[in-house]
Amino acid sequence: MKTKLSIVAAFTAAMLSAQNNPVLGEETVKVSEHVWAIMGWPNIAFVVGSRAVLVVDTGLGPRNGATIARVVSKLAPTNSRLYLTTTHFHPEHAAGEAGFPAGTILIRNSAQQREMEANGKEMVDLFAGRSPQNKELLSNATLRAPDITFDKEARVDLGGVTARLLWFGGAHTKGDELVYVEPDRTLISGDVVQNKVVPNIFRDGGTPSSWLAVLDQIAALNALHVLPTHSAPGDGSLVALEKKFISDLRASALDLKKKGVSVEAAGTQLGAEFKTKYPDWPGMNVAGFVRSIYAE
Ligand SMILES: [Zn+2]
């Protein structure tokens, strides 16, 4: 038992450091019967069928895209068709497309594509300015138009496994995409459902209530496995936990707002309170989300 626990701890520590490294490795973990993942920044999902593979997210820049393409060739039967989709338009999720082989079929929802056209290039420049390493990784990034766009749902039959690409509304961004894999009942949840990570809304992406409305639609899928982008995979209970956390923070923040407490003071106070309430969450910087709650 003791040994088992320390293996889990070591795995978690290694994964946490990988999840901050913008260069992806080629090692994968199996999430469910047809789903594998590279644990990194962000986690990359592979849904493998008998005829085709769907990759979810690209990594930061073409070098990471090329790493993912090499992993595809190891996981998939030869001559498989390759589909690619992105959970949202931010560069570590979408700016590695140029590293994928010619003939890759790029699919994303129309809300996300509109954000990409409006702010994609700006975000690439912003991320490139954060470090020399990011700058290098993004130097040859291109943002090509998708081959297929959809409004609410696209079903991709990969051979023995179906990926449902879903848009339920804005949460972290306007164009958050969820992928639900059948028959595995695996949800690839983007930044919308994480494993004990304080949520964050990018600019005017969604609102706390639109995020909750998205979570209600996700809950109806009744997922068994959840693979988030920036935290460890878990079971379906992560969906309810995400909803509990947001509802809880929202109620507490609205209460303070009603009492006339400033948004800054509320952020500080609730950060401390929620650290006690959710002791196993690694970080509790709630100031940004409290601002979103006050602003709605
Ligand atoms: Zn993001």
PDB file of C-alpha atoms and ligand atoms in Angstrom:
ATOM      1  CA  MET A   1       0.000   0.000   0.000  1.00  0.00           C
ATOM      2  CA  LYS A   2       2.781   2.362   0.988  1.00  0.00           C
ATOM      3  CA  THR A   3       4.713   1.617  -2.212  1.00  0.00           C
ATOM      4  CA  LYS A   4       1.619   2.122  -4.298  1.00  0.00           C
ATOM      5  CA  LEU A   5       1.001   5.524  -2.728  1.00  0.00           C
ATOM      6  CA  SER A   6       4.551   6.703  -3.369  1.00  0.00           C
ATOM      7  CA  ILE A   7       4.311   5.626  -7.027  1.00  0.00           C
ATOM      8  CA  VAL A   8       1.152   7.699  -7.349  1.00  0.00           C
ATOM      9  CA  ALA A   9       2.889  10.645  -5.672  1.00  0.00           C
ATOM     10  CA  ALA A  10       5.888  10.364  -8.012  1.00  0.00           C
ATOM     11  CA  PHE A  11       3.627  10.152 -11.052  1.00  0.00           C
ATOM     12  CA  THR A  12       1.724  13.234  -9.902  1.00  0.00           C
ATOM     13  CA  ALA A  13       4.925  15.209  -9.275  1.00  0.00           C
ATOM     14  CA  ALA A  14       6.352  14.286 -12.699  1.00  0.00           C
ATOM     15  CA  MET A  15       3.062  15.164 -14.329  1.00  0.00           C
ATOM     16  CA  LEU A  16       2.829  18.518 -12.577  1.00  0.00           C
ATOM     17  CA  SER A  17       6.255  19.541 -13.842  1.00  0.00           C
ATOM     18  CA  ALA A  18       5.374  18.327 -17.378  1.00  0.00           C
ATOM     19  CA  GLN A  19       2.219  20.403 -17.220  1.00  0.00           C
ATOM     20  CA  ASN A  20       4.315  23.580 -17.021  1.00  0.00           C
ATOM     21  CA  ASN A  21       6.736  22.637 -19.796  1.00  0.00           C
ATOM     22  CA  PRO A  22       5.854  24.135 -23.196  1.00  0.00           C
ATOM     23  CA  VAL A  23       7.758  21.357 -24.988  1.00  0.00           C
ATOM     24  CA  LEU A  24       5.682  18.169 -25.181  1.00  0.00           C
ATOM     25  CA  GLY A  25       7.164  14.703 -24.698  1.00  0.00           C
ATOM     26  CA  GLU A  26       6.136  11.602 -26.668  1.00  0.00           C
ATOM     27  CA  GLU A  27       5.057   9.494 -23.712  1.00  0.00           C
ATOM     28  CA  THR A  28       1.335   8.699 -23.476  1.00  0.00           C
ATOM     29  CA  VAL A  29      -1.039   7.440 -20.807  1.00  0.00           C
ATOM     30  CA  LYS A  30      -4.187   5.450 -21.558  1.00  0.00           C
ATOM     31  CA  VAL A  31      -7.339   7.209 -20.406  1.00  0.00           C
ATOM     32  CA  SER A  32      -9.998   4.769 -21.659  1.00  0.00           C
ATOM     33  CA  GLU A  33     -10.423   2.060 -24.284  1.00  0.00           C
ATOM     34  CA  HIS A  34      -9.927   4.381 -27.283  1.00  0.00           C
ATOM     35  CA  VAL A  35      -8.343   7.434 -25.662  1.00  0.00           C
ATOM     36  CA  TRP A  36      -4.685   8.197 -24.949  1.00  0.00           C
ATOM     37  CA  ALA A  37      -3.047  11.402 -23.767  1.00  0.00           C
ATOM     38  CA  ILE A  38       0.280  13.176 -23.571  1.00  0.00           C
ATOM     39  CA  MET A  39       0.417  14.838 -20.158  1.00  0.00           C
ATOM     40  CA  GLY A  40       1.882  18.251 -20.799  1.00  0.00           C
ATOM     41  CA  TRP A  41       1.142  21.932 -21.385  1.00  0.00           C
ATOM     42  CA  PRO A  42      -1.557  21.323 -22.324  1.00  0.00           C
ATOM     43  CA  ASN A  43      -2.577  17.660 -22.141  1.00  0.00           C
ATOM     44  CA  ILE A  44      -3.118  16.366 -25.688  1.00  0.00           C
ATOM     45  CA  ALA A  45      -5.831  13.759 -26.375  1.00  0.00           C
ATOM     46  CA  PHE A  46      -5.794  11.026 -29.027  1.00  0.00           C
ATOM     47  CA  VAL A  47      -9.024   9.224 -29.887  1.00  0.00           C
ATOM     48  CA  VAL A  48      -8.033   6.162 -31.881  1.00  0.00           C
ATOM     49  CA  GLY A  49     -10.427   4.229 -34.108  1.00  0.00           C
ATOM     50  CA  SER A  50      -9.876   1.484 -36.662  1.00  0.00           C
ATOM     51  CA  ARG A  51      -9.950   3.936 -39.606  1.00  0.00           C
ATOM     52  CA  ALA A  52      -9.124   7.358 -38.213  1.00  0.00           C
ATOM     53  CA  VAL A  53      -7.647   9.278 -35.302  1.00  0.00           C
ATOM     54  CA  LEU A  54      -8.832  12.505 -33.732  1.00  0.00           C
ATOM     55  CA  VAL A  55      -6.261  14.673 -31.970  1.00  0.00           C
ATOM     56  CA  VAL A  56      -7.547  17.289 -29.542  1.00  0.00           C
ATOM     57  CA  ASP A  57      -5.232  20.351 -29.235  1.00  0.00           C
ATOM     58  CA  THR A  58      -1.897  21.096 -30.906  1.00  0.00           C
ATOM     59  CA  GLY A  59       0.618  22.199 -28.271  1.00  0.00           C
ATOM     60  CA  LEU A  60       2.454  25.527 -28.487  1.00  0.00           C
ATOM     61  CA  GLY A  61       3.761  25.940 -32.029  1.00  0.00           C
ATOM     62  CA  PRO A  62       4.603  23.586 -34.932  1.00  0.00           C
ATOM     63  CA  ARG A  63       7.450  21.741 -33.177  1.00  0.00           C
ATOM     64  CA  ASN A  64       4.908  20.388 -30.676  1.00  0.00           C
ATOM     65  CA  GLY A  65       2.471  19.663 -33.509  1.00  0.00           C
ATOM     66  CA  ALA A  66       5.168  17.519 -35.141  1.00  0.00           C
ATOM     67  CA  THR A  67       5.745  15.653 -31.851  1.00  0.00           C
ATOM     68  CA  ILE A  68       2.020  14.887 -31.697  1.00  0.00           C
ATOM     69  CA  ALA A  69       2.059  13.675 -35.313  1.00  0.00           C
ATOM     70  CA  ARG A  70       4.864  11.214 -34.426  1.00  0.00           C
ATOM     71  CA  VAL A  71       2.785   9.912 -31.518  1.00  0.00           C
ATOM     72  CA  VAL A  72      -0.194   9.470 -33.866  1.00  0.00           C
ATOM     73  CA  SER A  73       1.899   7.252 -36.115  1.00  0.00           C
ATOM     74  CA  LYS A  74       2.746   5.049 -33.118  1.00  0.00           C
ATOM     75  CA  LEU A  75      -0.841   4.796 -31.806  1.00  0.00           C
ATOM     76  CA  ALA A  76      -2.841   4.524 -35.021  1.00  0.00           C
ATOM     77  CA  PRO A  77      -3.157   1.869 -37.721  1.00  0.00           C
ATOM     78  CA  THR A  78      -1.207   2.861 -40.865  1.00  0.00           C
ATOM     79  CA  ASN A  79      -3.078   4.964 -43.423  1.00  0.00           C
ATOM     80  CA  SER A  80      -5.472   6.242 -40.766  1.00  0.00           C
ATOM     81  CA  ARG A  81      -7.210   9.481 -41.582  1.00  0.00           C
ATOM     82  CA  LEU A  82      -6.157  12.266 -39.186  1.00  0.00           C
ATOM     83  CA  TYR A  83      -8.643  14.737 -37.703  1.00  0.00           C
ATOM     84  CA  LEU A  84      -7.602  17.640 -35.505  1.00  0.00           C
ATOM     85  CA  THR A  85      -9.734  19.850 -33.308  1.00  0.00           C
ATOM     86  CA  THR A  86      -8.939  22.466 -30.653  1.00  0.00           C
ATOM     87  CA  THR A  87     -10.588  23.066 -27.254  1.00  0.00           C
ATOM     88  CA  HIS A  88     -10.170  26.848 -27.591  1.00  0.00           C
ATOM     89  CA  PHE A  89      -8.217  29.351 -29.644  1.00  0.00           C
ATOM     90  CA  HIS A  90      -5.344  30.051 -27.212  1.00  0.00           C
ATOM     91  CA  PRO A  91      -1.871  29.345 -28.666  1.00  0.00           C
ATOM     92  CA  GLU A  92      -0.895  26.306 -26.560  1.00  0.00           C
ATOM     93  CA  HIS A  93      -4.128  24.674 -27.733  1.00  0.00           C
ATOM     94  CA  ALA A  94      -4.262  25.774 -31.371  1.00  0.00           C
ATOM     95  CA  ALA A  95      -1.024  27.315 -32.683  1.00  0.00           C
ATOM     96  CA  GLY A  96       0.816  24.058 -33.431  1.00  0.00           C
ATOM     97  CA  GLU A  97      -1.312  23.091 -36.430  1.00  0.00           C
ATOM     98  CA  ALA A  98       1.479  23.756 -38.946  1.00  0.00           C
ATOM     99  CA  GLY A  99       3.440  20.815 -37.493  1.00  0.00           C
ATOM    100  CA  PHE A 100       0.728  18.328 -38.512  1.00  0.00           C
ATOM    101  CA  PRO A 101       1.029  16.410 -41.797  1.00  0.00           C
ATOM    102  CA  ALA A 102      -0.591  17.673 -44.996  1.00  0.00           C
ATOM    103  CA  GLY A 103      -4.074  16.236 -45.355  1.00  0.00           C
ATOM    104  CA  THR A 104      -4.945  16.641 -41.654  1.00  0.00           C
ATOM    105  CA  ILE A 105      -8.609  17.581 -41.414  1.00  0.00           C
ATOM    106  CA  LEU A 106      -9.017  20.562 -39.089  1.00  0.00           C
ATOM    107  CA  ILE A 107     -12.443  20.951 -37.460  1.00  0.00           C
ATOM    108  CA  ARG A 108     -13.626  23.534 -34.950  1.00  0.00           C
ATOM    109  CA  ASN A 109     -16.833  25.235 -33.902  1.00  0.00           C
ATOM    110  CA  SER A 110     -17.768  28.548 -35.530  1.00  0.00           C
ATOM    111  CA  ALA A 111     -17.723  30.562 -32.284  1.00  0.00           C
ATOM    112  CA  GLN A 112     -14.123  29.495 -31.711  1.00  0.00           C
ATOM    113  CA  GLN A 113     -13.173  30.229 -35.310  1.00  0.00           C
ATOM    114  CA  ARG A 114     -14.586  33.773 -34.982  1.00  0.00           C
ATOM    115  CA  GLU A 115     -12.431  34.316 -31.875  1.00  0.00           C
ATOM    116  CA  MET A 116      -9.437  32.914 -33.756  1.00  0.00           C
ATOM    117  CA  GLU A 117      -9.956  35.369 -36.605  1.00  0.00           C
ATOM    118  CA  ALA A 118     -10.473  38.296 -34.231  1.00  0.00           C
ATOM    119  CA  ASN A 119      -7.755  37.594 -31.624  1.00  0.00           C
ATOM    120  CA  GLY A 120      -5.688  34.549 -32.657  1.00  0.00           C
ATOM    121  CA  LYS A 121      -2.694  36.443 -34.026  1.00  0.00           C
ATOM    122  CA  GLU A 122      -2.734  38.865 -31.090  1.00  0.00           C
ATOM    123  CA  MET A 123      -2.593  35.940 -28.642  1.00  0.00           C
ATOM    124  CA  VAL A 124       0.311  34.318 -30.511  1.00  0.00           C
ATOM    125  CA  ASP A 125       2.247  37.603 -30.226  1.00  0.00           C
ATOM    126  CA  LEU A 126       1.318  37.939 -26.558  1.00  0.00           C
ATOM    127  CA  PHE A 127       2.469  34.393 -25.712  1.00  0.00           C
ATOM    128  CA  ALA A 128       5.645  34.807 -27.808  1.00  0.00           C
ATOM    129  CA  GLY A 129       6.524  37.857 -25.695  1.00  0.00           C
ATOM    130  CA  ARG A 130       6.444  35.857 -22.462  1.00  0.00           C
ATOM    131  CA  SER A 131       9.793  34.049 -22.891  1.00  0.00           C
ATOM    132  CA  PRO A 132      12.544  33.434 -25.475  1.00  0.00           C
ATOM    133  CA  GLN A 133      11.482  29.760 -25.535  1.00  0.00           C
ATOM    134  CA  ASN A 134       7.864  30.638 -26.364  1.00  0.00           C
ATOM    135  CA  LYS A 135       9.121  33.047 -29.019  1.00  0.00           C
ATOM    136  CA  GLU A 136      11.135  30.318 -30.676  1.00  0.00           C
ATOM    137  CA  LEU A 137       8.338  27.748 -30.488  1.00  0.00           C
ATOM    138  CA  LEU A 138       5.876  30.182 -32.061  1.00  0.00           C
ATOM    139  CA  SER A 139       8.234  31.692 -34.664  1.00  0.00           C
ATOM    140  CA  ASN A 140       6.807  29.593 -37.521  1.00  0.00           C
ATOM    141  CA  ALA A 141       3.223  29.298 -36.264  1.00  0.00           C
ATOM    142  CA  THR A 142       0.445  29.814 -38.791  1.00  0.00           C
ATOM    143  CA  LEU A 143      -3.306  29.888 -38.182  1.00  0.00           C
ATOM    144  CA  ARG A 144      -4.964  28.338 -41.194  1.00  0.00           C
ATOM    145  CA  ALA A 145      -8.708  28.199 -41.801  1.00  0.00           C
ATOM    146  CA  PRO A 146     -10.431  24.970 -40.700  1.00  0.00           C
ATOM    147  CA  ASP A 147     -11.647  22.428 -43.283  1.00  0.00           C
ATOM    148  CA  ILE A 148     -14.921  21.987 -41.405  1.00  0.00           C
ATOM    149  CA  THR A 149     -16.780  24.259 -38.986  1.00  0.00           C
ATOM    150  CA  PHE A 150     -19.944  23.465 -37.037  1.00  0.00           C
ATOM    151  CA  ASP A 151     -22.364  25.347 -34.821  1.00  0.00           C
ATOM    152  CA  LYS A 152     -23.357  23.000 -31.996  1.00  0.00           C
ATOM    153  CA  GLU A 153     -22.262  19.465 -32.745  1.00  0.00           C
ATOM    154  CA  ALA A 154     -20.167  17.460 -35.202  1.00  0.00           C
ATOM    155  CA  ARG A 155     -19.983  13.676 -34.991  1.00  0.00           C
ATOM    156  CA  VAL A 156     -16.827  12.031 -36.252  1.00  0.00           C
ATOM    157  CA  ASP A 157     -16.934   8.278 -36.820  1.00  0.00           C
ATOM    158  CA  LEU A 158     -13.374   6.999 -36.377  1.00  0.00           C
ATOM    159  CA  GLY A 159     -14.189   3.298 -36.833  1.00  0.00           C
ATOM    160  CA  GLY A 160     -15.610   1.551 -33.770  1.00  0.00           C
ATOM    161  CA  VAL A 161     -15.552   4.785 -31.801  1.00  0.00           C
ATOM    162  CA  THR A 162     -17.371   8.085 -32.267  1.00  0.00           C
ATOM    163  CA  ALA A 163     -16.191  11.517 -31.166  1.00  0.00           C
ATOM    164  CA  ARG A 164     -18.930  14.070 -30.564  1.00  0.00           C
ATOM    165  CA  LEU A 165     -17.505  17.588 -30.904  1.00  0.00           C
ATOM    166  CA  LEU A 166     -19.748  19.883 -28.873  1.00  0.00           C
ATOM    167  CA  TRP A 167     -20.242  23.585 -28.362  1.00  0.00           C
ATOM    168  CA  PHE A 168     -22.461  24.333 -25.343  1.00  0.00           C
ATOM    169  CA  GLY A 169     -21.783  28.082 -24.995  1.00  0.00           C
ATOM    170  CA  GLY A 170     -19.083  30.299 -23.513  1.00  0.00           C
ATOM    171  CA  ALA A 171     -17.154  29.487 -20.326  1.00  0.00           C
ATOM    172  CA  HIS A 172     -13.349  30.035 -20.324  1.00  0.00           C
ATOM    173  CA  THR A 173     -13.690  31.496 -23.849  1.00  0.00           C
ATOM    174  CA  LYS A 174     -16.621  32.003 -26.219  1.00  0.00           C
ATOM    175  CA  GLY A 175     -15.655  29.024 -28.352  1.00  0.00           C
ATOM    176  CA  ASP A 176     -14.887  26.350 -25.743  1.00  0.00           C
ATOM    177  CA  GLU A 177     -15.205  22.949 -27.347  1.00  0.00           C
ATOM    178  CA  LEU A 178     -15.921  19.690 -25.541  1.00  0.00           C
ATOM    179  CA  VAL A 179     -15.290  16.263 -27.025  1.00  0.00           C
ATOM    180  CA  TYR A 180     -17.360  13.325 -25.816  1.00  0.00           C
ATOM    181  CA  VAL A 181     -16.128   9.880 -26.837  1.00  0.00           C
ATOM    182  CA  GLU A 182     -18.601   7.029 -27.276  1.00  0.00           C
ATOM    183  CA  PRO A 183     -18.732   4.231 -26.220  1.00  0.00           C
ATOM    184  CA  ASP A 184     -15.924   5.058 -23.743  1.00  0.00           C
ATOM    185  CA  ARG A 185     -17.972   7.789 -22.030  1.00  0.00           C
ATOM    186  CA  THR A 186     -14.807   9.900 -21.920  1.00  0.00           C
ATOM    187  CA  LEU A 187     -15.089  13.670 -21.817  1.00  0.00           C
ATOM    188  CA  ILE A 188     -12.188  15.728 -23.151  1.00  0.00           C
ATOM    189  CA  SER A 189     -13.085  18.823 -21.217  1.00  0.00           C
ATOM    190  CA  GLY A 190     -10.744  21.636 -22.317  1.00  0.00           C
ATOM    191  CA  ASP A 191     -10.339  24.373 -19.704  1.00  0.00           C
ATOM    192  CA  VAL A 192     -14.066  24.051 -18.789  1.00  0.00           C
ATOM    193  CA  VAL A 193     -13.799  21.135 -16.356  1.00  0.00           C
ATOM    194  CA  GLN A 194     -10.460  20.887 -14.585  1.00  0.00           C
ATOM    195  CA  ASN A 195      -9.224  18.764 -11.719  1.00  0.00           C
ATOM    196  CA  LYS A 196      -9.060  21.143  -8.732  1.00  0.00           C
ATOM    197  CA  VAL A 197      -7.970  24.238 -10.625  1.00  0.00           C
ATOM    198  CA  VAL A 198      -9.627  27.628  -9.972  1.00  0.00           C
ATOM    199  CA  PRO A 199     -11.516  28.556 -13.164  1.00  0.00           C
ATOM    200  CA  ASN A 200     -10.711  31.664 -15.141  1.00  0.00           C
ATOM    201  CA  ILE A 201     -12.622  33.583 -17.765  1.00  0.00           C
ATOM    202  CA  PHE A 202     -10.618  35.035 -20.625  1.00  0.00           C
ATOM    203  CA  ARG A 203     -11.745  38.651 -21.234  1.00  0.00           C
ATOM    204  CA  ASP A 204     -15.410  38.598 -22.314  1.00  0.00           C
ATOM    205  CA  GLY A 205     -15.329  34.845 -23.068  1.00  0.00           C
ATOM    206  CA  GLY A 206     -18.161  33.588 -20.908  1.00  0.00           C
ATOM    207  CA  THR A 207     -19.707  34.603 -17.586  1.00  0.00           C
ATOM    208  CA  PRO A 208     -19.962  32.655 -14.324  1.00  0.00           C
ATOM    209  CA  SER A 209     -23.612  31.854 -15.139  1.00  0.00           C
ATOM    210  CA  SER A 210     -22.931  30.832 -18.742  1.00  0.00           C
ATOM    211  CA  TRP A 211     -20.165  28.569 -17.391  1.00  0.00           C
ATOM    212  CA  LEU A 212     -22.693  26.954 -15.015  1.00  0.00           C
ATOM    213  CA  ALA A 213     -25.156  26.507 -17.900  1.00  0.00           C
ATOM    214  CA  VAL A 214     -22.436  24.752 -19.925  1.00  0.00           C
ATOM    215  CA  LEU A 215     -21.713  22.471 -16.954  1.00  0.00           C
ATOM    216  CA  ASP A 216     -25.394  21.466 -16.739  1.00  0.00           C
ATOM    217  CA  GLN A 217     -25.288  20.332 -20.366  1.00  0.00           C
ATOM    218  CA  ILE A 218     -22.023  18.470 -19.718  1.00  0.00           C
ATOM    219  CA  ALA A 219     -23.519  16.760 -16.658  1.00  0.00           C
ATOM    220  CA  ALA A 220     -26.314  15.354 -18.855  1.00  0.00           C
ATOM    221  CA  LEU A 221     -23.672  13.434 -20.856  1.00  0.00           C
ATOM    222  CA  ASN A 222     -22.939  11.396 -17.720  1.00  0.00           C
ATOM    223  CA  ALA A 223     -19.218  10.965 -18.415  1.00  0.00           C
ATOM    224  CA  LEU A 224     -17.252   8.205 -16.735  1.00  0.00           C
ATOM    225  CA  HIS A 225     -13.775   9.611 -17.438  1.00  0.00           C
ATOM    226  CA  VAL A 226     -12.667  13.235 -17.702  1.00  0.00           C
ATOM    227  CA  LEU A 227      -9.466  14.402 -19.363  1.00  0.00           C
ATOM    228  CA  PRO A 228      -8.814  18.114 -18.709  1.00  0.00           C
ATOM    229  CA  THR A 229      -6.196  20.288 -20.429  1.00  0.00           C
ATOM    230  CA  HIS A 230      -4.164  21.583 -17.494  1.00  0.00           C
ATOM    231  CA  SER A 231      -4.648  19.048 -14.691  1.00  0.00           C
ATOM    232  CA  ALA A 232      -4.761  15.313 -14.000  1.00  0.00           C
ATOM    233  CA  PRO A 233      -7.432  13.062 -15.527  1.00  0.00           C
ATOM    234  CA  GLY A 234     -10.206  11.925 -13.202  1.00  0.00           C
ATOM    235  CA  ASP A 235     -13.635  10.339 -13.134  1.00  0.00           C
ATOM    236  CA  GLY A 236     -17.037  11.848 -13.931  1.00  0.00           C
ATOM    237  CA  SER A 237     -17.314  13.409 -10.480  1.00  0.00           C
ATOM    238  CA  LEU A 238     -15.031  16.239 -11.671  1.00  0.00           C
ATOM    239  CA  VAL A 239     -18.035  17.733 -13.513  1.00  0.00           C
ATOM    240  CA  ALA A 240     -20.091  18.052 -10.331  1.00  0.00           C
ATOM    241  CA  LEU A 241     -17.062  19.315  -8.395  1.00  0.00           C
ATOM    242  CA  GLU A 242     -16.493  22.087 -10.964  1.00  0.00           C
ATOM    243  CA  LYS A 243     -20.137  23.096 -10.642  1.00  0.00           C
ATOM    244  CA  LYS A 244     -20.034  23.003  -6.845  1.00  0.00           C
ATOM    245  CA  PHE A 245     -16.927  25.198  -6.745  1.00  0.00           C
ATOM    246  CA  ILE A 246     -18.279  27.832  -9.136  1.00  0.00           C
ATOM    247  CA  SER A 247     -21.740  27.921  -7.487  1.00  0.00           C
ATOM    248  CA  ASP A 248     -20.155  28.159  -4.068  1.00  0.00           C
ATOM    249  CA  LEU A 249     -17.746  30.950  -5.023  1.00  0.00           C
ATOM    250  CA  ARG A 250     -20.490  32.792  -6.880  1.00  0.00           C
ATOM    251  CA  ALA A 251     -22.895  32.709  -3.904  1.00  0.00           C
ATOM    252  CA  SER A 252     -20.168  33.836  -1.487  1.00  0.00           C
ATOM    253  CA  ALA A 253     -18.974  36.653  -3.759  1.00  0.00           C
ATOM    254  CA  LEU A 254     -22.502  37.927  -4.474  1.00  0.00           C
ATOM    255  CA  ASP A 255     -23.144  37.987  -0.742  1.00  0.00           C
ATOM    256  CA  LEU A 256     -20.078  40.175  -0.156  1.00  0.00           C
ATOM    257  CA  LYS A 257     -21.048  42.385  -3.092  1.00  0.00           C
ATOM    258  CA  LYS A 258     -24.482  42.927  -1.528  1.00  0.00           C
ATOM    259  CA  LYS A 259     -22.770  43.943   1.726  1.00  0.00           C
ATOM    260  CA  GLY A 260     -20.764  46.588  -0.164  1.00  0.00           C
ATOM    261  CA  VAL A 261     -17.393  44.817   0.139  1.00  0.00           C
ATOM    262  CA  SER A 262     -14.991  45.937  -2.617  1.00  0.00           C
ATOM    263  CA  VAL A 263     -14.056  43.436  -5.324  1.00  0.00           C
ATOM    264  CA  GLU A 264     -10.394  43.494  -4.226  1.00  0.00           C
ATOM    265  CA  ALA A 265     -11.245  42.788  -0.569  1.00  0.00           C
ATOM    266  CA  ALA A 266     -13.669  40.048  -1.614  1.00  0.00           C
ATOM    267  CA  GLY A 267     -10.947  38.377  -3.707  1.00  0.00           C
ATOM    268  CA  THR A 268      -8.522  38.334  -0.787  1.00  0.00           C
ATOM    269  CA  GLN A 269     -11.089  37.215   1.784  1.00  0.00           C
ATOM    270  CA  LEU A 270     -12.532  34.429  -0.369  1.00  0.00           C
ATOM    271  CA  GLY A 271      -9.061  33.220  -1.362  1.00  0.00           C
ATOM    272  CA  ALA A 272      -8.338  32.578   2.322  1.00  0.00           C
ATOM    273  CA  GLU A 273     -11.800  31.126   3.050  1.00  0.00           C
ATOM    274  CA  PHE A 274     -11.752  28.754   0.081  1.00  0.00           C
ATOM    275  CA  LYS A 275      -8.262  27.525   0.943  1.00  0.00           C
ATOM    276  CA  THR A 276      -9.826  26.108   4.097  1.00  0.00           C
ATOM    277  CA  LYS A 277     -12.970  24.919   2.302  1.00  0.00           C
ATOM    278  CA  TYR A 278     -11.068  23.163  -0.523  1.00  0.00           C
ATOM    279  CA  PRO A 279      -7.795  22.212   1.225  1.00  0.00           C
ATOM    280  CA  ASP A 280      -6.575  19.758  -1.442  1.00  0.00           C
ATOM    281  CA  TRP A 281      -6.639  22.309  -4.293  1.00  0.00           C
ATOM    282  CA  PRO A 282      -3.029  23.313  -5.036  1.00  0.00           C
ATOM    283  CA  GLY A 283      -3.766  27.025  -5.663  1.00  0.00           C
ATOM    284  CA  MET A 284      -6.550  29.308  -4.510  1.00  0.00           C
ATOM    285  CA  ASN A 285      -6.120  32.565  -6.403  1.00  0.00           C
ATOM    286  CA  VAL A 286      -9.789  33.414  -6.841  1.00  0.00           C
ATOM    287  CA  ALA A 287      -9.403  37.195  -7.397  1.00  0.00           C
ATOM    288  CA  GLY A 288      -9.932  37.010 -11.172  1.00  0.00           C
ATOM    289  CA  PHE A 289     -13.038  34.846 -10.989  1.00  0.00           C
ATOM    290  CA  VAL A 290     -14.476  37.005  -8.178  1.00  0.00           C
ATOM    291  CA  ARG A 291     -14.025  39.981 -10.515  1.00  0.00           C
ATOM    292  CA  SER A 292     -16.014  38.099 -13.187  1.00  0.00           C
ATOM    293  CA  ILE A 293     -18.774  37.378 -10.639  1.00  0.00           C
ATOM    294  CA  TYR A 294     -18.944  41.034  -9.545  1.00  0.00           C
ATOM    295  CA  ALA A 295     -19.028  42.194 -13.178  1.00  0.00           C
ATOM    296  CA  GLU A 296     -21.891  39.972 -14.341  1.00  0.00           C
TER     297      GLU A 296
HETATM  298 ZN    ZN B   1      -6.955  29.160 -22.359  1.00  0.00          ZN
END
